[in-house]
CSV table of C-alpha atoms and ligand atoms in Angstrom, one decimal:
chain,number,residue,atom,x,y,z
U,345,MET,CA,-0.1,-0.1,0.0
U,346,THR,CA,1.0,3.5,-0.4
U,347,GLU,CA,3.6,4.9,1.8
U,348,GLU,CA,3.0,8.7,2.4
U,349,ILE,CA,0.3,9.6,4.6
U,350,ASP,CA,0.2,12.6,6.9
U,351,THR,CA,-2.1,12.3,9.6
U,352,ASP,CA,0.2,11.8,12.7
U,353,VAL,CA,2.7,14.7,12.5
U,354,ALA,CA,1.8,16.3,15.6
U,355,ASN,CA,4.4,14.8,17.9
U,356,ASP,CA,7.2,15.3,15.4
U,357,GLY,CA,6.2,18.5,13.7
U,358,LEU,CA,9.1,20.3,15.2
U,359,ALA,CA,12.0,17.9,14.4
U,360,LYS,CA,14.1,19.2,11.6
U,361,ILE,CA,17.4,18.5,9.7
U,362,LYS,CA,19.8,21.2,8.9
U,363,ILE,CA,22.2,20.8,6.0
U,364,ARG,CA,25.0,22.9,4.8
U,365,GLY,CA,25.4,22.2,1.0
U,366,GLY,CA,28.4,21.8,-1.0
U,367,ASN,CA,30.4,18.8,0.4
U,368,PRO,CA,31.0,16.0,-2.1
U,369,LEU,CA,30.1,12.5,-0.8
U,370,ASN,CA,32.9,10.1,-0.7
U,371,GLY,CA,33.0,6.5,0.7
U,372,GLU,CA,30.5,3.7,1.2
U,373,ILE,CA,26.9,3.7,2.3
U,374,PRO,CA,25.3,0.4,3.4
U,375,ILE,CA,21.7,-0.2,2.1
U,376,SER,CA,19.0,-1.3,4.5
U,377,GLY,CA,16.4,-4.0,3.8
U,378,ALA,CA,13.5,-2.7,1.6
U,379,LYS,CA,10.6,-1.2,3.9
U,380,ASN,CA,8.1,-2.1,1.2
U,381,ALA,CA,9.1,-5.7,1.3
U,382,ALA,CA,9.4,-5.9,5.0
U,383,LEU,CA,6.0,-4.5,5.8
U,384,LYS,CA,4.2,-7.2,3.7
U,385,LEU,CA,6.3,-10.0,5.1
U,386,VAL,CA,5.4,-8.9,8.7
U,387,CYS,CA,1.6,-9.2,7.5
U,388,ALA,CA,2.4,-12.6,6.1
U,389,ALA,CA,3.4,-13.9,9.6
U,390,LEU,CA,-0.5,-13.6,10.4
U,391,LEU,CA,-1.0,-16.5,8.0
U,392,THR,CA,0.5,-19.0,10.3
U,393,ASP,CA,0.8,-19.9,14.0
U,394,GLN,CA,4.4,-20.8,13.7
U,395,GLU,CA,7.4,-18.5,13.9
U,396,LEU,CA,8.5,-16.4,11.0
U,397,LYS,CA,12.1,-15.1,11.5
U,398,LEU,CA,13.0,-12.2,9.1
U,399,SER,CA,16.5,-10.8,8.9
U,400,ASN,CA,17.9,-7.6,7.1
U,401,VAL,CA,14.8,-5.9,8.5
U,402,PRO,CA,14.9,-2.0,8.7
U,403,THR,CA,13.6,-2.3,12.3
U,404,THR,CA,13.9,1.4,13.3
U,405,LEU,CA,11.8,2.9,10.6
U,406,ARG,CA,8.6,4.3,11.9
U,407,ASP,CA,6.4,2.5,9.3
U,408,MET,CA,8.0,-0.9,10.8
U,409,THR,CA,7.4,0.2,14.4
U,410,THR,CA,3.8,1.2,13.6
U,411,LEU,CA,2.9,-2.1,12.0
U,412,ILE,CA,4.6,-4.1,14.7
U,413,ASP,CA,2.4,-2.2,17.2
U,414,LEU,CA,-0.6,-3.2,15.2
U,415,ILE,CA,0.3,-6.9,14.8
U,416,ARG,CA,1.1,-7.0,18.7
U,417,TYR,CA,-2.4,-5.6,19.3
U,418,LEU,CA,-3.7,-8.5,17.2
U,419,GLY,CA,-2.1,-10.9,19.5
U,420,ALA,CA,1.2,-11.7,17.7
U,421,LYS,CA,4.3,-12.1,19.9
U,422,VAL,CA,7.1,-10.1,18.3
U,423,ASP,CA,10.8,-9.9,19.1
U,424,VAL,CA,12.7,-7.1,17.7
U,425,ASN,CA,16.5,-6.9,17.6
U,426,ASP,CA,17.6,-3.5,16.2
U,427,ALA,CA,21.4,-4.4,16.3
U,428,ALA,CA,20.9,-7.6,14.4
U,429,LYS,CA,18.1,-6.3,12.3
U,430,THR,CA,16.0,-9.3,12.8
U,431,ILE,CA,12.3,-9.7,13.7
U,432,SER,CA,10.7,-12.9,14.8
U,433,ILE,CA,6.9,-13.1,14.8
U,434,ARG,CA,4.6,-15.6,16.2
U,435,ALA,CA,0.9,-15.1,15.5
U,436,ILE,CA,-0.4,-17.6,18.0
U,437,GLY,CA,-3.8,-18.9,16.8
U,438,GLY,CA,-6.1,-18.5,19.9
U,439,ALA,CA,-4.8,-15.3,21.1
U,440,ALA,CA,-5.5,-13.5,17.9
U,441,LYS,CA,-7.9,-10.4,17.7
U,442,THR,CA,-9.3,-9.8,14.4
U,443,THR,CA,-10.2,-6.2,14.7
U,444,ALA,CA,-7.5,-3.5,13.6
U,445,PRO,CA,-8.6,-0.2,15.2
U,446,TYR,CA,-8.4,3.3,13.6
U,447,ASP,CA,-5.9,4.7,15.9
U,448,LEU,CA,-3.4,2.0,14.7
U,449,VAL,CA,-4.3,1.7,11.1
U,450,ARG,CA,-4.6,5.4,10.3
U,451,LYS,CA,-0.7,5.9,10.8
U,452,MET,CA,-0.1,3.9,7.7
U,453,ARG,CA,-2.1,2.7,4.8
U,454,ALA,CA,-0.2,-0.7,4.3
U,455,SER,CA,-2.0,-1.6,7.5
U,456,ILE,CA,-4.9,-2.6,5.5
U,457,LEU,CA,-2.9,-5.5,4.4
U,458,VAL,CA,-3.6,-7.2,7.7
U,459,LEU,CA,-7.3,-7.8,6.4
U,460,GLY,CA,-6.8,-10.5,3.8
U,461,PRO,CA,-4.3,-12.7,6.0
U,462,MET,CA,-6.8,-12.7,9.0
U,463,VAL,CA,-9.9,-13.4,6.8
U,464,ALA,CA,-8.0,-16.3,5.1
U,465,ARG,CA,-6.9,-17.8,8.4
U,466,HIS,CA,-9.7,-16.9,10.8
U,467,GLY,CA,-12.6,-16.6,8.6
U,468,HIS,CA,-13.4,-13.0,9.6
U,469,ALA,CA,-11.6,-9.6,10.4
U,470,LYS,CA,-12.6,-6.0,10.8
U,471,VAL,CA,-10.0,-3.4,9.7
U,472,SER,CA,-10.3,0.4,10.0
U,473,LEU,CA,-10.4,2.1,6.6
U,474,PRO,CA,-7.0,3.9,6.2
U,475,GLY,CA,-7.3,7.7,6.7
U,476,GLY,CA,-6.7,10.7,4.3
U,477,CYS,CA,-3.5,10.9,2.3
U,478,ALA,CA,-1.2,13.4,1.0
U,479,ILE,CA,-0.6,12.1,-2.4
U,480,GLY,CA,-3.9,11.4,-4.0
U,481,SER,CA,-7.2,9.6,-3.3
U,482,ARG,CA,-5.6,6.1,-3.0
U,483,PRO,CA,-8.6,3.9,-2.7
U,484,VAL,CA,-8.5,0.3,-1.7
U,485,ASP,CA,-11.3,-1.0,-4.0
U,486,LEU,CA,-9.1,-3.4,-5.7
U,487,HIS,CA,-8.2,-5.1,-2.5
U,488,LEU,CA,-11.9,-5.5,-1.6
U,489,MET,CA,-12.9,-6.5,-5.0
U,490,GLY,CA,-10.5,-9.4,-5.0
U,491,LEU,CA,-11.5,-10.7,-1.4
U,492,GLU,CA,-15.1,-10.4,-2.6
U,493,ALA,CA,-14.2,-12.5,-5.7
U,494,MET,CA,-12.8,-15.2,-3.4
U,495,GLY,CA,-16.2,-15.4,-1.7
U,496,ALA,CA,-15.8,-13.0,1.2
U,497,GLU,CA,-18.7,-10.9,2.2
U,498,ILE,CA,-17.6,-7.2,2.6
U,499,LYS,CA,-19.4,-4.5,4.4
U,500,ILE,CA,-18.2,-1.2,5.2
U,501,GLU,CA,-19.7,0.3,8.5
U,502,ASP,CA,-18.7,3.1,10.7
U,503,GLY,CA,-15.4,3.5,8.8
U,504,TYR,CA,-14.5,-0.2,9.2
U,505,VAL,CA,-14.1,-2.8,6.7
U,506,HIS,CA,-15.9,-6.0,7.9
U,507,ALA,CA,-14.9,-9.1,5.8
U,508,ALA,CA,-16.4,-12.6,6.3
U,509,ALA,CA,-15.1,-15.6,4.6
U,510,PRO,CA,-17.8,-18.1,3.2
U,511,GLU,CA,-18.5,-21.4,4.9
U,512,GLY,CA,-15.3,-23.4,4.5
U,513,GLY,CA,-13.2,-20.4,3.9
U,514,LEU,CA,-12.1,-18.2,1.1
U,515,LYS,CA,-12.3,-19.9,-2.4
U,516,GLY,CA,-9.7,-19.9,-5.3
U,517,THR,CA,-10.9,-17.7,-8.4
U,518,ASN,CA,-9.5,-15.9,-11.4
U,519,ILE,CA,-9.0,-12.2,-10.8
U,520,VAL,CA,-8.1,-9.7,-13.5
U,521,PHE,CA,-7.0,-6.5,-11.9
U,522,PRO,CA,-8.3,-3.6,-14.1
U,523,LYS,CA,-5.3,-1.5,-12.9
U,524,VAL,CA,-1.9,-2.5,-11.7
U,525,SER,CA,-1.7,-2.3,-8.1
U,526,VAL,CA,1.3,-3.5,-5.9
U,527,GLY,CA,-0.7,-3.5,-2.5
U,528,ALA,CA,-3.7,-5.3,-4.1
U,529,THR,CA,-1.6,-7.9,-5.8
U,530,GLU,CA,0.2,-8.6,-2.5
U,531,HIS,CA,-3.0,-8.6,-0.5
U,532,LEU,CA,-4.7,-11.1,-2.6
U,533,LEU,CA,-1.5,-13.2,-3.2
U,534,MET,CA,-1.4,-13.7,0.7
U,535,ALA,CA,-5.0,-14.5,1.0
U,536,ALA,CA,-5.1,-16.9,-1.8
U,537,CYS,CA,-2.4,-19.0,-0.2
U,538,LEU,CA,-5.0,-20.2,2.4
U,539,ALA,CA,-7.9,-20.3,0.0
U,540,SER,CA,-9.5,-23.7,-1.2
U,541,GLY,CA,-8.4,-24.4,-4.9
U,542,THR,CA,-6.6,-22.2,-7.3
U,543,THR,CA,-6.4,-18.5,-7.8
U,544,THR,CA,-5.0,-16.7,-10.5
U,545,LEU,CA,-4.1,-13.0,-10.2
U,546,SER,CA,-3.7,-11.5,-13.9
U,547,ASN,CA,-2.4,-7.9,-14.8
U,548,ALA,CA,-0.6,-8.2,-11.3
U,549,ALA,CA,2.1,-5.9,-10.4
U,550,MET,CA,5.7,-7.3,-10.7
U,551,GLU,CA,7.7,-5.1,-8.4
U,552,PRO,CA,10.7,-6.9,-6.8
U,553,GLU,CA,9.1,-6.8,-3.4
U,554,ILE,CA,6.1,-8.9,-4.5
U,555,GLY,CA,8.6,-11.4,-5.7
U,556,ASP,CA,10.3,-11.3,-2.2
U,557,LEU,CA,6.9,-11.8,-0.6
U,558,ALA,CA,6.2,-14.8,-2.8
U,559,GLU,CA,9.5,-16.5,-2.2
U,560,CYS,CA,8.9,-16.2,1.6
U,561,LEU,CA,5.4,-17.5,1.2
U,562,LYS,CA,6.8,-20.5,-0.7
U,563,LYS,CA,9.3,-21.3,2.0
U,564,MET,CA,6.1,-21.1,4.3
U,565,GLY,CA,4.6,-23.9,2.4
U,566,ALA,CA,2.6,-22.0,-0.3
U,567,TYR,CA,2.4,-23.2,-4.0
U,568,ILE,CA,2.9,-20.1,-6.2
U,569,GLU,CA,3.8,-19.9,-9.9
U,570,GLY,CA,4.7,-17.2,-12.2
U,571,ILE,CA,6.6,-15.2,-9.6
U,572,GLY,CA,8.2,-12.1,-11.4
U,573,THR,CA,5.6,-12.1,-14.1
U,574,ASN,CA,2.2,-10.3,-14.4
U,575,LYS,CA,0.2,-13.5,-13.7
U,576,LEU,CA,0.5,-15.3,-10.5
U,577,THR,CA,-1.1,-18.8,-10.0
U,578,ILE,CA,-1.6,-19.9,-6.4
U,579,HIS,CA,-2.7,-23.3,-5.3
U,580,GLY,CA,-4.2,-23.0,-1.9
U,581,VAL,CA,-3.0,-24.9,1.1
U,582,GLU,CA,-4.7,-25.8,4.5
U,583,LYS,CA,-1.9,-24.4,6.6
U,584,LEU,CA,1.3,-22.5,6.3
U,585,ASN,CA,4.4,-23.0,8.4
U,586,GLY,CA,7.1,-20.8,9.8
U,587,THR,CA,10.3,-20.1,8.1
U,588,GLU,CA,13.4,-17.8,7.9
U,589,HIS,CA,13.7,-15.1,5.4
U,590,ALA,CA,16.2,-12.3,4.6
U,591,VAL,CA,14.4,-9.1,3.2
U,592,ILE,CA,15.8,-7.8,-0.1
U,593,PRO,CA,17.7,-4.6,-0.2
U,594,ASP,CA,15.9,-1.3,-0.4
U,595,ARG,CA,16.1,-0.4,-4.1
U,596,ILE,CA,14.5,3.1,-3.5
U,597,GLU,CA,17.1,3.9,-0.8
U,598,THR,CA,19.7,2.8,-3.2
U,599,GLY,CA,18.5,5.0,-6.0
U,600,THR,CA,18.0,7.8,-3.6
U,601,PHE,CA,21.6,7.7,-2.6
U,602,MET,CA,22.9,7.3,-6.2
U,603,ILE,CA,21.3,10.6,-7.0
U,604,ALA,CA,22.9,12.3,-3.9
U,605,ALA,CA,26.2,11.1,-4.9
U,606,ALA,CA,25.9,12.1,-8.6
U,607,LEU,CA,24.8,15.6,-7.7
U,608,THR,CA,27.3,16.4,-5.0
U,609,GLY,CA,30.1,15.1,-7.3
U,610,GLY,CA,32.0,12.7,-5.1
U,611,ASP,CA,32.7,9.0,-5.3
U,612,VAL,CA,30.0,6.7,-3.4
U,613,THR,CA,29.8,3.0,-3.3
U,614,LEU,CA,26.5,1.5,-2.2
U,615,THR,CA,26.9,-1.8,-0.4
U,616,GLY,CA,24.6,-4.7,0.1
U,617,THR,CA,22.3,-3.8,-2.7
U,618,ARG,CA,20.9,-5.4,-5.9
U,619,ALA,CA,21.5,-3.5,-9.0
U,620,ASN,CA,19.0,-5.6,-11.2
U,621,THR,CA,16.0,-4.3,-9.0
U,622,ILE,CA,16.7,-0.6,-10.3
U,623,ASP,CA,17.7,-1.1,-13.9
U,624,SER,CA,15.4,1.6,-15.0
U,625,VAL,CA,16.9,4.0,-12.7
U,626,ILE,CA,20.4,3.3,-13.5
U,627,ALA,CA,19.8,3.4,-17.3
U,628,LEU,CA,18.3,6.9,-16.8
U,629,LEU,CA,21.3,8.1,-14.6
U,630,ARG,CA,23.7,6.8,-17.2
U,631,LYS,CA,21.8,8.6,-20.0
U,632,ALA,CA,22.0,11.8,-17.9
U,633,GLY,CA,25.9,11.4,-17.8
U,634,VAL,CA,26.4,9.7,-14.3
U,635,GLU,CA,29.1,7.0,-14.2
U,636,VAL,CA,27.6,3.8,-12.7
U,637,THR,CA,29.7,0.8,-12.0
U,638,ILE,CA,28.2,-2.4,-10.8
U,639,THR,CA,30.2,-5.0,-9.0
U,640,GLY,CA,28.4,-7.9,-7.3
U,641,ASP,CA,26.2,-6.5,-4.5
U,642,LYS,CA,27.9,-3.0,-4.9
U,643,ILE,CA,27.2,0.0,-7.1
U,644,ARG,CA,29.7,2.7,-7.3
U,645,VAL,CA,28.4,6.1,-8.5
U,646,LYS,CA,30.5,9.0,-9.8
U,647,ARG,CA,29.8,12.2,-11.7
U,648,LYS,CA,32.0,12.5,-14.8
U,649,ASP,CA,32.9,16.1,-14.5
U,650,ASP,CA,31.2,19.3,-13.0
U,651,LEU,CA,27.4,19.6,-12.7
U,652,LYS,CA,26.9,20.9,-15.9
U,653,SER,CA,28.1,17.4,-17.4
U,654,LEU,CA,24.8,16.2,-16.3
U,655,ARG,CA,22.1,16.5,-19.0
U,656,GLY,CA,18.3,17.0,-18.6
U,657,ILE,CA,16.5,13.9,-19.3
U,658,ASP,CA,12.7,13.1,-19.7
U,659,ILE,CA,11.3,10.4,-17.5
U,660,MET,CA,7.8,8.9,-16.9
U,661,THR,CA,6.8,6.9,-13.9
U,662,GLU,CA,5.3,3.3,-14.6
U,663,PRO,CA,4.7,0.0,-12.8
U,664,TYR,CA,7.7,-2.1,-12.5
U,665,PRO,CA,10.1,-2.6,-14.5
U,666,GLY,CA,9.4,1.1,-15.5
U,667,PHE,CA,10.7,4.0,-13.6
U,668,PRO,CA,9.3,3.9,-10.0
U,669,THR,CA,7.1,6.6,-8.8
U,670,ASP,CA,9.0,6.4,-5.6
U,671,MET,CA,12.1,7.9,-7.3
U,672,GLN,CA,10.3,10.6,-9.2
U,673,ALA,CA,11.0,13.4,-6.5
U,674,GLN,CA,14.6,12.6,-6.2
U,675,ILE,CA,15.2,12.6,-10.0
U,676,MET,CA,13.4,15.9,-10.0
U,677,THR,CA,15.8,17.5,-7.7
U,678,MET,CA,18.6,16.2,-10.0
U,679,LEU,CA,16.9,17.8,-13.2
U,680,THR,CA,16.8,21.2,-11.4
U,681,LEU,CA,20.7,21.2,-11.7
U,682,CYS,CA,21.1,19.5,-15.0
U,683,ASP,CA,22.2,21.1,-18.1
U,684,GLY,CA,19.1,21.9,-20.3
U,685,ALA,CA,15.5,20.7,-19.6
U,686,GLY,CA,13.7,17.6,-18.8
U,687,MET,CA,10.2,16.5,-18.3
U,688,VAL,CA,8.8,14.4,-15.6
U,689,THR,CA,5.4,12.8,-16.1
U,690,GLU,CA,3.8,11.0,-13.1
U,691,THR,CA,1.3,8.3,-14.2
U,692,ILE,CA,0.9,6.5,-10.9
U,693,PHE,CA,-0.3,8.9,-8.4
U,694,GLU,CA,-2.3,12.2,-8.6
U,695,ASN,CA,-1.0,15.0,-6.5
U,696,ARG,CA,2.7,13.8,-6.3
U,697,TYR,CA,4.3,17.1,-7.0
U,698,MET,CA,4.3,18.6,-3.4
U,699,HIS,CA,8.0,18.8,-3.5
U,700,VAL,CA,7.8,21.2,-6.5
U,701,PRO,CA,6.9,24.5,-4.4
U,702,GLU,CA,9.6,23.8,-2.0
U,703,LEU,CA,12.2,23.2,-4.6
U,704,VAL,CA,11.2,26.3,-6.3
U,705,ARG,CA,11.7,28.1,-3.0
U,706,MET,CA,15.3,26.9,-3.3
U,707,GLY,CA,15.7,28.5,-6.8
U,708,ALA,CA,14.5,25.7,-9.0
U,709,ASN,CA,12.8,26.4,-12.3
U,710,ILE,CA,9.9,24.0,-12.6
U,711,VAL,CA,6.5,24.4,-14.2
U,712,VAL,CA,3.9,21.8,-13.6
U,713,GLN,CA,1.2,21.1,-16.1
U,714,GLY,CA,-1.4,18.4,-15.4
U,715,ASN,CA,0.6,15.3,-14.6
U,716,SER,CA,3.8,16.7,-16.2
U,717,ALA,CA,6.6,19.0,-15.0
U,718,ILE,CA,9.1,20.8,-17.0
U,719,VAL,CA,12.2,21.3,-15.2
U,720,ARG,CA,14.8,23.7,-16.6
U,721,GLY,CA,18.3,23.3,-15.0
U,722,VAL,CA,19.6,26.2,-13.0
U,723,LYS,CA,23.2,27.1,-12.1
U,724,GLN,CA,22.8,26.7,-8.4
U,725,LEU,CA,20.1,26.1,-5.6
U,726,LYS,CA,20.1,28.3,-2.6
U,727,GLY,CA,19.6,26.9,1.0
U,728,ALA,CA,16.2,27.7,2.5
U,729,GLN,CA,13.7,26.7,5.1
U,730,VAL,CA,11.6,23.9,3.4
U,731,MET,CA,8.7,21.7,4.6
U,732,ALA,CA,8.6,17.8,4.2
U,733,THR,CA,5.3,16.7,3.0
U,734,ASP,CA,5.6,13.0,2.3
U,735,LEU,CA,8.5,10.6,2.5
U,736,ARG,CA,10.1,10.7,-1.1
U,737,ALA,CA,9.4,14.6,-1.3
U,738,SER,CA,11.3,15.0,2.0
U,739,VAL,CA,14.3,13.1,0.7
U,740,ALA,CA,14.3,15.1,-2.5
U,741,LEU,CA,14.6,18.1,-0.4
U,742,VAL,CA,17.5,16.7,1.6
U,743,ILE,CA,19.2,16.0,-1.7
U,744,ALA,CA,18.7,19.4,-2.9
U,745,GLY,CA,19.9,20.8,0.4
U,746,LEU,CA,23.1,18.7,0.0
U,747,CYS,CA,24.1,20.6,-3.2
U,748,ALA,CA,22.6,24.0,-2.4
U,749,ASP,CA,24.6,27.1,-1.5
U,750,GLY,CA,24.2,27.8,2.1
U,751,GLU,CA,22.2,26.1,4.8
U,752,THR,CA,18.8,24.3,4.1
U,753,THR,CA,16.5,23.5,7.1
U,754,VAL,CA,13.9,20.7,6.3
U,755,ASN,CA,11.1,20.8,8.7
U,756,ARG,CA,8.8,17.9,9.7
U,757,ILE,CA,11.4,15.1,9.1
U,758,TYR,CA,9.0,12.9,10.6
U,759,HIS,CA,8.3,11.6,7.1
U,760,LEU,CA,11.9,10.8,6.5
U,761,GLU,CA,12.0,8.6,9.5
U,762,ARG,CA,9.2,6.3,8.0
U,763,GLY,CA,11.4,5.3,5.2
U,764,TYR,CA,15.0,6.0,5.6
U,765,GLU,CA,16.9,4.4,8.3
U,766,ASP,CA,19.5,6.8,9.9
U,767,ILE,CA,19.7,8.9,7.0
U,768,VAL,CA,21.6,11.7,9.0
U,769,GLY,CA,24.3,9.0,10.2
U,770,LYS,CA,24.6,7.5,6.7
U,771,LEU,CA,25.1,10.8,5.0
U,772,SER,CA,27.3,12.3,7.6
U,773,ALA,CA,29.6,9.1,7.5
U,774,VAL,CA,30.2,9.9,3.7
U,775,GLY,CA,31.1,13.7,4.4
U,776,ALA,CA,27.8,15.5,4.2
U,777,ASP,CA,27.4,18.4,6.6
U,778,ILE,CA,24.0,17.3,8.0
U,779,ARG,CA,22.6,17.2,11.5
U,780,SER,CA,19.2,16.7,13.2
U,781,ALA,CA,18.0,20.0,15.1
C,789,UD1,C1,3.1,0.8,-3.2
C,789,UD1,C2,4.3,1.3,-2.2
C,789,UD1,C3,4.5,2.7,-2.8
C,789,UD1,C4,4.6,3.0,-4.1
C,789,UD1,C5,3.4,2.2,-4.9
C,789,UD1,C6,3.5,2.3,-6.4
C,789,UD1,C7,4.3,0.1,-0.3
C,789,UD1,C8,4.2,0.1,1.2
C,789,UD1,N1,4.0,1.2,-0.9
C,789,UD1,O1,1.9,1.4,-2.7
C,789,UD1,O2,5.7,3.1,-2.0
C,789,UD1,O3,4.7,4.4,-4.5
C,789,UD1,O4,3.3,0.9,-4.5
C,789,UD1,O5,4.7,1.7,-6.8
C,789,UD1,O6,4.6,-1.1,-0.9
C,789,UD1,N2,-5.3,2.1,-6.5
C,789,UD1,C9,-6.7,1.9,-6.8
C,789,UD1,N3,-7.4,1.1,-6.0
C,789,UD1,C10,-6.9,0.1,-5.1
C,789,UD1,C11,-5.4,0.3,-4.8
C,789,UD1,C12,-4.8,1.1,-5.7
C,789,UD1,O7,-7.2,2.7,-7.6
C,789,UD1,O8,-7.6,-0.6,-4.5
C,789,UD1,C13,-4.6,3.0,-7.3
C,789,UD1,C14,-3.8,3.9,-6.7
C,789,UD1,O9,-4.6,4.9,-6.1
C,789,UD1,C15,-2.6,4.4,-7.5
C,789,UD1,C16,-2.4,3.1,-8.2
C,789,UD1,O10,-3.5,2.2,-8.1
C,789,UD1,O11,-3.0,5.4,-8.2
C,789,UD1,C17,-1.2,2.3,-7.8
C,789,UD1,O12,-1.1,2.1,-6.3
C,789,UD1,P1,-0.6,0.9,-5.7
C,789,UD1,O13,0.3,0.1,-6.7
C,789,UD1,O14,-1.8,0.0,-5.0
C,789,UD1,O15,0.3,1.3,-4.6
C,789,UD1,P2,0.5,0.9,-3.2
C,789,UD1,O16,0.6,-0.6,-3.0
C,789,UD1,O17,-0.5,1.7,-2.3
């Protein structure tokens, strides 16, 4: 499910990051496990009463702690080891509650993904509808349509989704998504594992995080075919078991630091990552003039010359394997300093240009028309007070601050903590002048 929601900033509204721009970044940055994979793997733990042990988990991310609070509330026993980056979850059958209340769900829309696993395993569940959202209307109709197609009775009452499986549990069926959805694909994939008979999910999303979830479900005893393609076939089983699974590296964190390195003009190696999950980003960066070298699980990023060696490029966000919407804001920051102009077209979410007015405050030249933005490169950005509005918009402002002239203060960094582990520590370690304030 979508990641940027802004309903709970009150406690953290004053936290900020201060950055003094101009330092080139040099050295190694370790990449964390993927937030968008780890969240779904935690939900998958609700499908079994045995222990699921996850490693390479970005345990300190706010989105992770939010979801952990929710599944603890639902009766799961969870052990988190921040140093080892592991989580063990045991969703003991009898203790499970099946209501996910508004106060826990509203903080993160991905929480809706507990619904399918609970209905599949316990026959019924009640989950609050996620709250409002900063980057578009973001409905959950495809999730509910799929569960209904599997025989569940769905009612929406008092802001809650009530779902009840038919006698004998969810039933396998053929589902064709009218629109590609990462969250709906993952949600129904999980539910289908415990449905009776075979389910096919056509026009399914193909993001690497879905493949990671499917591989873990297979280790848990699920029968899934077509992993990595847009048609998943799931043969339901009666029970799933526990297992151990290492979360894939975060491709969006990887791409974000690649852009930071290219713009500041240093020489940075990202370690513990997987280049083949961000082919589209690497191809575009190379086209813009960034030097990218891949060796095993490392990606080295250098800018060939000064900033003006970077050329403006056009990008359009698309479902995987296209250019990810979660990298759109960061690439836009890069375009503000490239030679010439570039056009950005956002096709996944409406209203995902909230970083634009903030970048303009820093001296960027950007004109938005409908779902496209024309970015004309300027010589220099200037430090300013800016406001983080969602996760990726916030990090785009941090990157802008790293190359701006003077000091930038990014307010409301609450959003950053939802998706970037220790970003201040990781960037300082490679030479950035950045601190929490
Ligand atoms: C996931 C990611 C998010 C990323 C997005 C697209 C997580 C936690 N979040 O979000 O970071 O930006 O994929 O790559 O993994 N839609 C509907 N009805 C639905 C569901 C979605 O109309 O029931 C629409 C959405 O409003 C959006 C589009 O489908 O316009 C794609 O959304 P989706 O792929 O579902 O994104 P999420 O899974 O929410």
